[in-house]
Coordinates of C-alpha atoms in Angstrom, one line a residue:
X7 CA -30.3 20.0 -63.4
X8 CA -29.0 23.1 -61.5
X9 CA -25.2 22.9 -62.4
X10 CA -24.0 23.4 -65.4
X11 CA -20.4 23.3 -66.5
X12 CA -18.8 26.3 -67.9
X13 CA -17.3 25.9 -71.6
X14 CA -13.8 25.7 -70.2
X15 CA -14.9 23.1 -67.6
X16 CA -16.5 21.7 -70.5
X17 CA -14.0 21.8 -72.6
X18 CA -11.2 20.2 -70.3
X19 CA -14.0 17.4 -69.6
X20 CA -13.7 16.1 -72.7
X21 CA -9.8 16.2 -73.0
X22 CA -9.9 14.2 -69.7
X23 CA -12.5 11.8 -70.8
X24 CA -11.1 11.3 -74.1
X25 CA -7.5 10.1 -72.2
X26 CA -9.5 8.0 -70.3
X27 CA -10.9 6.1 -73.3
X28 CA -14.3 7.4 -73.5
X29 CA -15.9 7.8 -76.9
X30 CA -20.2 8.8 -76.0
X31 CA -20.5 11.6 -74.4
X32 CA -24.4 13.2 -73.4
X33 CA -25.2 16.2 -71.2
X34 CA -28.4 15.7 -69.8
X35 CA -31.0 18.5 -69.9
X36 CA -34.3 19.8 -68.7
X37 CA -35.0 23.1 -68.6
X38 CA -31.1 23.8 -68.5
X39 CA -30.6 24.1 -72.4
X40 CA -31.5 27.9 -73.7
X41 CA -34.7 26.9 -76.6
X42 CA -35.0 29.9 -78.7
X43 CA -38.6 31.4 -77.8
X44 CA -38.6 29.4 -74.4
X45 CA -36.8 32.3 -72.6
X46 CA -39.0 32.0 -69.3
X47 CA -38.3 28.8 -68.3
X48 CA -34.5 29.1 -69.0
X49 CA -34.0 32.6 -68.0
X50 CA -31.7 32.4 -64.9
X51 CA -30.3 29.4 -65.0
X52 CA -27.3 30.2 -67.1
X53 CA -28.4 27.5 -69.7
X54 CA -25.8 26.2 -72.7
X55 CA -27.0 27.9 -75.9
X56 CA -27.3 26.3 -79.0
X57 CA -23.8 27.8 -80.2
X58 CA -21.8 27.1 -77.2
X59 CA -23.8 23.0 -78.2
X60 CA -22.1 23.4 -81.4
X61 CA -19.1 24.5 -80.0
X62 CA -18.8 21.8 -77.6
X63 CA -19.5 19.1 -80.6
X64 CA -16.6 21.0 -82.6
X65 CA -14.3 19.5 -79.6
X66 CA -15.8 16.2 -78.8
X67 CA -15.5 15.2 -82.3
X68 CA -11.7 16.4 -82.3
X69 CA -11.3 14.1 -79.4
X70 CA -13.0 11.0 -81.1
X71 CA -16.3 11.4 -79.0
X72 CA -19.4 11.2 -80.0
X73 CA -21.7 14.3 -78.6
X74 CA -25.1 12.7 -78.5
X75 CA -28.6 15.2 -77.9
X76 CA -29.9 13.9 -74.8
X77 CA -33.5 15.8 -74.0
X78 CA -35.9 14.2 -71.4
X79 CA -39.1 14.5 -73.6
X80 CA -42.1 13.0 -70.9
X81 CA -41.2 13.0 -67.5
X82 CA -39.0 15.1 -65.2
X83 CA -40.2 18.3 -66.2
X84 CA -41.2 20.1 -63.6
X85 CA -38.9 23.2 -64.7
X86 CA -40.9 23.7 -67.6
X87 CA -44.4 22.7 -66.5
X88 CA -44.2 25.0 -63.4
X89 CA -43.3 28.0 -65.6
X90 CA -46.5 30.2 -66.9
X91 CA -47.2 29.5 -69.4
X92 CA -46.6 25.9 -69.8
X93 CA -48.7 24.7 -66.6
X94 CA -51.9 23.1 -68.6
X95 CA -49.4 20.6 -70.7
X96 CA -48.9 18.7 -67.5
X97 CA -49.8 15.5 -66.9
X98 CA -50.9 16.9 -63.4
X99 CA -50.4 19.3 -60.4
X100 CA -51.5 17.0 -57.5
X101 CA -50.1 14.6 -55.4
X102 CA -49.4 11.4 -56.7
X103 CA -47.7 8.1 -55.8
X104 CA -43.8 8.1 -56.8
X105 CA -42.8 4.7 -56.5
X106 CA -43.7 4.6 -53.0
X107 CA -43.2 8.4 -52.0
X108 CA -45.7 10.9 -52.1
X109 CA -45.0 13.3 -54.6
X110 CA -46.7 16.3 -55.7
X111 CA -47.1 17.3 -59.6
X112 CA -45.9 18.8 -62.0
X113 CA -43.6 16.3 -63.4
X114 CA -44.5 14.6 -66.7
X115 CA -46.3 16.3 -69.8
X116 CA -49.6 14.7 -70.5
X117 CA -49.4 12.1 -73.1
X118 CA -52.6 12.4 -73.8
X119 CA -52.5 16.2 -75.3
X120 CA -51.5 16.6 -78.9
X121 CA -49.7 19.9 -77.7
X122 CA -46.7 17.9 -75.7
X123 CA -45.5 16.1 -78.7
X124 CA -46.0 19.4 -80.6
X125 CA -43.5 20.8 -77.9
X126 CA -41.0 18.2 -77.8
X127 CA -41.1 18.0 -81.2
X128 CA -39.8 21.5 -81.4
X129 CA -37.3 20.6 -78.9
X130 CA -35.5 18.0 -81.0
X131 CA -35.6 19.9 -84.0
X132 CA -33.5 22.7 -82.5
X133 CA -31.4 20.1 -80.4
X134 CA -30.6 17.2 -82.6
X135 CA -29.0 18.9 -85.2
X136 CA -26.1 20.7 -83.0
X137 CA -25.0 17.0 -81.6
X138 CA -23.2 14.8 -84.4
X139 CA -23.3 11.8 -82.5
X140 CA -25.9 9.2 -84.2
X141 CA -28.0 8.6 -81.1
X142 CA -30.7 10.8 -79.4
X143 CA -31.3 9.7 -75.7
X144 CA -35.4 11.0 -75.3
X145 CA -35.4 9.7 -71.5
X146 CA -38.9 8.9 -70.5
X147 CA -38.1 7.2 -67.3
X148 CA -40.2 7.0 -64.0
X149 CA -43.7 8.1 -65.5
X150 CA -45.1 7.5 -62.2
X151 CA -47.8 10.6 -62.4
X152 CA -49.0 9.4 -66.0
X153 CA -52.9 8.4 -65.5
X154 CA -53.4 10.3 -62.4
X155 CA -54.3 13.6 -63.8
X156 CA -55.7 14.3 -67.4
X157 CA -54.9 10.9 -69.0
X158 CA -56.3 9.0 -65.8
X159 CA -59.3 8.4 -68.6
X160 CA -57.0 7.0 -71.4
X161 CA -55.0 4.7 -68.8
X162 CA -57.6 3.0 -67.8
X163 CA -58.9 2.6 -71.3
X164 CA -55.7 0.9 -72.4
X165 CA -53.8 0.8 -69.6
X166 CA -50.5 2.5 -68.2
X167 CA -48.4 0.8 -71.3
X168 CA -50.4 1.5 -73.7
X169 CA -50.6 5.4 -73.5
X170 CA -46.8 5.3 -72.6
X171 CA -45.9 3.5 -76.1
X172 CA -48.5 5.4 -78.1
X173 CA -47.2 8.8 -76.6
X174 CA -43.4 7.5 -76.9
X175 CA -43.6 5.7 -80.2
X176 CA -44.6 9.2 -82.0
X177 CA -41.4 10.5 -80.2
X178 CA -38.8 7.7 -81.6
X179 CA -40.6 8.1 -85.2
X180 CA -39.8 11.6 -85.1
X181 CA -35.8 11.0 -83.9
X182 CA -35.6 8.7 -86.9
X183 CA -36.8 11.3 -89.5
X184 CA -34.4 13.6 -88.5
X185 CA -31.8 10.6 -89.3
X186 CA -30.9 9.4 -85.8
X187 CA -31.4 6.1 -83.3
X188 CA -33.4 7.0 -80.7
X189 CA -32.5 5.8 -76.7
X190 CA -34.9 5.5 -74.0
X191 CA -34.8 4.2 -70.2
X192 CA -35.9 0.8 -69.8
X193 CA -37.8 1.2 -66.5
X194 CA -40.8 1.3 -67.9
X195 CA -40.5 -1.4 -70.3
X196 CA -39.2 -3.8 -67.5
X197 CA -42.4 -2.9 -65.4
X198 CA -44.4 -3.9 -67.9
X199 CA -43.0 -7.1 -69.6
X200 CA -46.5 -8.0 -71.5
X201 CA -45.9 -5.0 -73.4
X202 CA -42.3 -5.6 -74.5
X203 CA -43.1 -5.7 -78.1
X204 CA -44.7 -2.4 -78.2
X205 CA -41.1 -0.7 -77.6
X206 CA -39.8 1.4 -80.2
X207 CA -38.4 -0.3 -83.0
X208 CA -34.8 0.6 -84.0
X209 CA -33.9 2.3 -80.9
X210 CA -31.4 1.5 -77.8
X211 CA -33.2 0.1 -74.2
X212 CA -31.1 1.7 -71.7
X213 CA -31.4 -0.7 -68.8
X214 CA -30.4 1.4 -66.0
X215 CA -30.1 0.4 -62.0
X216 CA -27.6 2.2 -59.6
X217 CA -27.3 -0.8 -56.5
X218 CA -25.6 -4.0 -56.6
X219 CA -28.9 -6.0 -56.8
X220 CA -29.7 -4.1 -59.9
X221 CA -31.5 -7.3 -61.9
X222 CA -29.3 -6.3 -65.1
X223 CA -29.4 -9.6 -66.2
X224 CA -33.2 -10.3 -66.3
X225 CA -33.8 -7.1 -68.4
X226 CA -31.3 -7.9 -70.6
X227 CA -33.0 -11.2 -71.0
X228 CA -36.8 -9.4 -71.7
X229 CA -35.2 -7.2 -74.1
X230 CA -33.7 -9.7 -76.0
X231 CA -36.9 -11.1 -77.1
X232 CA -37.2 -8.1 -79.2
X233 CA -33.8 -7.3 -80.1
X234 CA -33.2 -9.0 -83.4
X235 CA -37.3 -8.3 -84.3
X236 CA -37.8 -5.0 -83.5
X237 CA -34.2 -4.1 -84.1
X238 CA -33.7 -3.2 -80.6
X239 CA -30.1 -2.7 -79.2
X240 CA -29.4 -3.2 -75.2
X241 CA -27.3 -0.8 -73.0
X242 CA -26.1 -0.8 -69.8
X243 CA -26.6 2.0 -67.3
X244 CA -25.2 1.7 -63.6
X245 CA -23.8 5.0 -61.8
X246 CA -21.2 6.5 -60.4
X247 CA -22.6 6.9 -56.6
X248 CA -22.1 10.1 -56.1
X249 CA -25.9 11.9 -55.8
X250 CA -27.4 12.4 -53.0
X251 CA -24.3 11.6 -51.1
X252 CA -21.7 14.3 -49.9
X253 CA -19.2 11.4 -50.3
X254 CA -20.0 9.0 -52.9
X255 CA -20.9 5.9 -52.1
X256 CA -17.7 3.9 -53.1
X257 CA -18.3 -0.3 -52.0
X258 CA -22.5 0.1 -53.9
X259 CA -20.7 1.9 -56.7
X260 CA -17.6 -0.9 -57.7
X261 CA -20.4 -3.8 -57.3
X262 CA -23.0 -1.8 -59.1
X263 CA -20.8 -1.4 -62.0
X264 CA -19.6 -4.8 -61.8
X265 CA -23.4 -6.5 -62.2
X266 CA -23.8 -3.9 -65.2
X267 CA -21.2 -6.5 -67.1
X268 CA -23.1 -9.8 -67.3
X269 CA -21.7 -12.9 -69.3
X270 CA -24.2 -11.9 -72.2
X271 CA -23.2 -9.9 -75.0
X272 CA -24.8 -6.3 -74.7
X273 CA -24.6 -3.1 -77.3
X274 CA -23.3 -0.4 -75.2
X275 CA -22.3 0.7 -71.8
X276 CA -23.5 4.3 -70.1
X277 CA -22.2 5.3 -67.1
X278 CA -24.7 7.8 -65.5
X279 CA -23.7 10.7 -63.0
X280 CA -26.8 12.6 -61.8
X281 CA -27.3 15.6 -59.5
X282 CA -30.1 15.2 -57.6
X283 CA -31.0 17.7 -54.7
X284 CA -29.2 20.6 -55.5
X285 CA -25.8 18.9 -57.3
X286 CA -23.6 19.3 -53.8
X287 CA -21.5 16.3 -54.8
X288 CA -18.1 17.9 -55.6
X289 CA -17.0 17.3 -58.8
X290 CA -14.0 14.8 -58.3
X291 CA -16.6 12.7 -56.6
X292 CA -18.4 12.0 -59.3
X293 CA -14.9 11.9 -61.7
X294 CA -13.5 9.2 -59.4
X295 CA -16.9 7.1 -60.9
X296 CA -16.6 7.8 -64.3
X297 CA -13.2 6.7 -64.4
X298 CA -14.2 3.5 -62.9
X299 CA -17.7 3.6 -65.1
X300 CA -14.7 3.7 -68.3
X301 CA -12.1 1.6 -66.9
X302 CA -15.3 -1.2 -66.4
X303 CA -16.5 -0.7 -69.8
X304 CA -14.1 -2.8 -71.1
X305 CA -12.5 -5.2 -68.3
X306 CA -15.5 -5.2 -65.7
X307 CA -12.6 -7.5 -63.9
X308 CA -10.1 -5.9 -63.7
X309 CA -10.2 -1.7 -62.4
X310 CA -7.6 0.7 -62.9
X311 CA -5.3 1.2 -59.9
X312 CA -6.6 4.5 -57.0
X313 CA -2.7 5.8 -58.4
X314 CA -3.7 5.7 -62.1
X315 CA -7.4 7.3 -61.3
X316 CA -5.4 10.0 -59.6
X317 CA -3.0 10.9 -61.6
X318 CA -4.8 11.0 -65.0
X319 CA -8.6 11.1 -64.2
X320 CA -8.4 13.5 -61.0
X321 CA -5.4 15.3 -62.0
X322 CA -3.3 14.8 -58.4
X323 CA 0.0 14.6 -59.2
X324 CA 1.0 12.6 -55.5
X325 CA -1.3 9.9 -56.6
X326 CA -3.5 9.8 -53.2
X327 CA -7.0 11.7 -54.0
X328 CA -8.8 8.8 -55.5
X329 CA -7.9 6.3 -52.7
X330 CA -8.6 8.7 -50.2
X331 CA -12.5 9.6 -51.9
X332 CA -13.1 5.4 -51.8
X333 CA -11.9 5.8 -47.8
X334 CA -14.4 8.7 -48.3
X335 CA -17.2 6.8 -49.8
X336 CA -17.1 4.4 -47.2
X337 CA -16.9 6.1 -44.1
X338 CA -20.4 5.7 -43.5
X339 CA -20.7 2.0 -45.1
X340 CA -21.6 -0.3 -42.4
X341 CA -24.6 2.0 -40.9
X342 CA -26.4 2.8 -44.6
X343 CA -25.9 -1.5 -45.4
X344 CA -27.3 -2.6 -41.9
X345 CA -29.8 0.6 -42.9
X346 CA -30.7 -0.6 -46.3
X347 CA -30.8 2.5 -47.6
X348 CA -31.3 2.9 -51.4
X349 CA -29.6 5.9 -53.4
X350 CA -27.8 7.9 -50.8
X351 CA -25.8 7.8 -47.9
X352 CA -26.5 7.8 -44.2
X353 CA -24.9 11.2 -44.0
X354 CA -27.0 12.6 -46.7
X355 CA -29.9 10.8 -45.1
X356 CA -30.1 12.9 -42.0
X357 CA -30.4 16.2 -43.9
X358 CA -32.6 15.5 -46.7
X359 CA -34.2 12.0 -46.1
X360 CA -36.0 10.6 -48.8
X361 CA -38.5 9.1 -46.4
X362 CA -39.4 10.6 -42.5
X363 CA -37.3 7.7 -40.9
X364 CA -34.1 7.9 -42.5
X365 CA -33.8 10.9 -40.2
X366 CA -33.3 9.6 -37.7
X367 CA -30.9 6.5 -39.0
X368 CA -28.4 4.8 -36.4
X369 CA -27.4 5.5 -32.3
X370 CA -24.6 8.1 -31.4
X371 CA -22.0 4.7 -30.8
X372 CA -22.9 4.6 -34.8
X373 CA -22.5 8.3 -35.3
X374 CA -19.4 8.9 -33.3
X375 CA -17.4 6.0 -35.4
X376 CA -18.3 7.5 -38.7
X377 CA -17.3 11.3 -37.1
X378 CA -13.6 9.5 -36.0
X379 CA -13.3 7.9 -39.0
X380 CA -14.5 11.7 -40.9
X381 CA -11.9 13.6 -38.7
X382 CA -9.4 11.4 -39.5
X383 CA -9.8 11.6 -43.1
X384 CA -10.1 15.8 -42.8
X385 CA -6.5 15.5 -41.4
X386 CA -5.3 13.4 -44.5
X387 CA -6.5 15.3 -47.1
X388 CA -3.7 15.4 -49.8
X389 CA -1.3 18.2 -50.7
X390 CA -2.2 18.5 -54.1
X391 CA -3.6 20.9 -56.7
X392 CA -5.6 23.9 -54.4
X393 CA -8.9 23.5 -56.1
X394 CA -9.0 19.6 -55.6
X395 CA -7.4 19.9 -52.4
X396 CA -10.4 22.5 -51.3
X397 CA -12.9 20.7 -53.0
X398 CA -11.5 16.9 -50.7
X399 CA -11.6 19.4 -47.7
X400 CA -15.8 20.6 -48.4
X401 CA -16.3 17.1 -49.6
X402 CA -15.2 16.2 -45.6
X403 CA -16.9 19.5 -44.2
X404 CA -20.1 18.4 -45.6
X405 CA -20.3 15.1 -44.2
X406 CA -18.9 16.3 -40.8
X407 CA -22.1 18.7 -40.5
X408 CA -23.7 15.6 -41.4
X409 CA -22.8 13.8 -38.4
X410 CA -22.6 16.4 -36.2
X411 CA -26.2 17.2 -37.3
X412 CA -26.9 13.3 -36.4
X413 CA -25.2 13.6 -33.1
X414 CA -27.2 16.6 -31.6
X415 CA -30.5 15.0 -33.1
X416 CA -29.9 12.6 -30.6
X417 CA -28.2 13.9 -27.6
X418 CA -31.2 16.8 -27.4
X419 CA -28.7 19.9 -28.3
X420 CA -28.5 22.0 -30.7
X421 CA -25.9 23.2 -32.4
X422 CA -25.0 26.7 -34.2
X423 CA -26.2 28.0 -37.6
X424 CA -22.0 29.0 -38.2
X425 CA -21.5 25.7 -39.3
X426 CA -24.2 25.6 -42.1
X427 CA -23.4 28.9 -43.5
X428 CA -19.8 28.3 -43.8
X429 CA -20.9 25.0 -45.7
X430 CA -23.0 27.2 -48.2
X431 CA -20.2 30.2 -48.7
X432 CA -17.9 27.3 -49.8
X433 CA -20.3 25.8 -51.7
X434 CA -21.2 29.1 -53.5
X435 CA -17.2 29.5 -53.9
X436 CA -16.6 26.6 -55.4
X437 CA -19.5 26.0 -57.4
X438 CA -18.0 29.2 -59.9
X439 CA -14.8 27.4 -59.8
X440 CA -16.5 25.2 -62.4
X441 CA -19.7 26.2 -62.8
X442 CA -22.8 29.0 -64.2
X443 CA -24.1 31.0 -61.2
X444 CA -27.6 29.6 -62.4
X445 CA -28.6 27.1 -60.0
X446 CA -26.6 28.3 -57.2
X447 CA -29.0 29.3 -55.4
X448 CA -30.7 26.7 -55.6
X449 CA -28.5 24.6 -54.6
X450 CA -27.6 26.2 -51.4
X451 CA -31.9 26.4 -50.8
X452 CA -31.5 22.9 -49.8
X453 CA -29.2 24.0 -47.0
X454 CA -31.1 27.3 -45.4
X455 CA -34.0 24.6 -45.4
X456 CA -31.8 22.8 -42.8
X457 CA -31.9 26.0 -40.2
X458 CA -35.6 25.4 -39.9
X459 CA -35.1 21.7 -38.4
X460 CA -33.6 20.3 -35.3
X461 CA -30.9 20.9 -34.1
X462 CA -30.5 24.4 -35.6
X463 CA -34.1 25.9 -34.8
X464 CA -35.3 26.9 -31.9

């Protein structure tokens, strides 16, 4: 949610998508999408406004895609519901439990109050229209905070489903009387299987899962009880990898999107790229999945060649940038398996750990293998266009801090602030190359918070 494309990056997104085969296209948003009379909680963020929306259809639809409204309407919200104004629609403001981490509110609207659907119900009706596309992704995914705060009452009344499918059953009624097919995450469904028949009726069950044990298969069997009844198609959802990673994570993304093709017949395939922690995942990172994500779609067996991705996907004329991103994605590989981390890399690990111990992941024999193997790769960048070229080289600058950060953690030394503010000037410089200045800083918040941590502080 802080980078957004310009039009022109836009614009040449689609062109490249479109060669690659693609023919659904959805931009998800938050509080990055400019809501006429919602100025405060947009205002800065250089959101797309409703006629650069229309614009952007104009183009899609010249290119055989479908440009589909995708507006997360319960949870993941905190934009909006820290803004004045908007703070008493939340669900809550206090810690609660997110899926095993201790999170602290705001981040869903409250389900409970009759002025959140009033709200989203605004939101579509300004949204939907601009995107031709027949579907309408509504999100509600990872409702962790609903029924610890102002619906705690209604939850336990008729438990954690029950207000989920009331609240998101009003939603999906109100996609279809605007005349499209309303798509939601699965996650919640497939925690509560008892419910199953409660989902929303002529809509799409994104089943989504980003790891090679995602259990795409026995979602895809729950949801099938429904389908024909309830009208209910099935998508798939894996990811490209490249979030919370400076790398991608290359070997977890080919078998993720390799269990997202099961023997059974499914509707649809969406291949998700997300942005989490400030978006530093340069952009032919997360290209290099989608092309992979596309390529899948139709022959999970059979991937196009690193030449092919190059060339047409990334650009790269010599035919070498995508082979050298999956050496990339892997240069970390053995110590984030033997790890078992989930969702990001060793190397992101050590800077913003999702949990206190994956700080302080693997020894400095560990460390010093993935900084060889890092070096190396710095030296091989390839000679082709200057912006990819640049954006290879930060890609490798990144994850060098990374383990340099790792190295002095252990070894008891420190090392000097230079090397994180020449990370963030590059950042900043290459984030206009292809995106709005909103979110920028941000993003590069994420890395002045490193200066206050060993090894950079005193």
């Amino acid at each position: 949610s802080d980078r957004i494309p310009t039009m022109a990056e836009l614009f040449s997104l689609v062109e490249t998508l479109a060669e690659l085969g693609c023919n659904h296209l959805q931009l998800y948003t938050e509080h990055t999408f400019a809501y006429p009379g919602h100025e405060a909680v947009w205002s800065g963020w250089s959101p797309i406004t409703p006629e650069e929306l229309r614009r952007l259809d104009a183009w899609c639809r010249l290119h055989c895609i479908d440009l589909c409204a995708n507006q997360n309407c319960f949870g993941h919200l905190s934009g909006w519901l820290r803004t004045p104004g908007y703070e008493d629609l939340a669900e809550t403001h206090d810690d609660y439990d997110f899926y095993g981490l201790v999170r602290k509110g705001p981040f869903s609207l409250c389900p409970t109050d009759p002025r959140s659907l009033d709200l989203v119900r605004e939101w579509l009706d300004v949204i939907v229209p601009l995107c031709s596309g027949p579907i309408v992704n509504i999100g509600c995914d990872e409702t962790a905070d609903v029924g610890t705060g102002r619906s705690k009452d209604a939850v336990r009344e008729r438990g954690h489903a029950g207000v989920y499918y009331d609240y998101v059953n009003q939603i999906a009624e109100h996609v279809h009387r605007l005349g499209k097919k309303p798509m939601l995450w699965a996650d919640i469904a497939a925690a509560h299987p008892g419910e199953i028949t409660r989902f929303p009726p002529g809509s799409i069950a994104a089943i989504w899962g980003y790891e090679p044990d995602t259990p795409f298969e026995e979602q895809i069997d729950l949801l099938r009880e429904i389908g024909d009844s309830h009208g209910v198609e099935i998508w798939t959802c894996p990811g490209t990898s490249s979030w919370r990673s400076f790398t991608g994570r290359t070997a977890e993304r080919r078998a993720n999107m390799q269990a997202s093709q099961p023997v059974r017949t499914i509707d649809g395939h969406l291949t998700c790229d997300w942005g989490d922690v400030g978006h530093r995942q340069v952009w032919p990172g997360s290209m290099r999945g989608l092309a992979d994500g596309l390529a899948s779609a139709s022959d999970p067996l059979r991937l196009p060649s690193v030449r092919a991705v190059s060339m047409h996907a990334l650009g790269d004329p010599t035919g070498e940038a995508a082979g050298w991103l999956d050496a990339l994605g892997d240069a970390d590989y053995a110590l984030r398996s033997r790890s078992k981390l989930k969702n990001a890399t060793a190397l992101f690990s050590v800077l913003h750990p999702a949990r206190p111990e994956h700080a302080g992941l693997g020894g400095v024999a560990d460390w010093m293998e993935i900084r060889d193997r890092l070096v190396g790769l710095r030296g091989r960048v390839p000679a082709t266009r200057p912006l990819l070229a640049d954006e290879l080289r930060h890609a490798s600058d990144c994850a060098l801090l990374a383990a340099d950060v790792a190295l002095a953690r252990l070894e008891g030394r420190r090392l000097a602030a230079d090397r994180v503010h020449e990370v963030i000037h590059d950042h900043r410089r290459l984030w206009r190359a292809r995106s709005r200045p909103g979110g920028s800083a941000n993003s590069c918040a994420h890395y002045k918070r490193l200066l206050e941590k060993r090894p950079f502080a005193s």
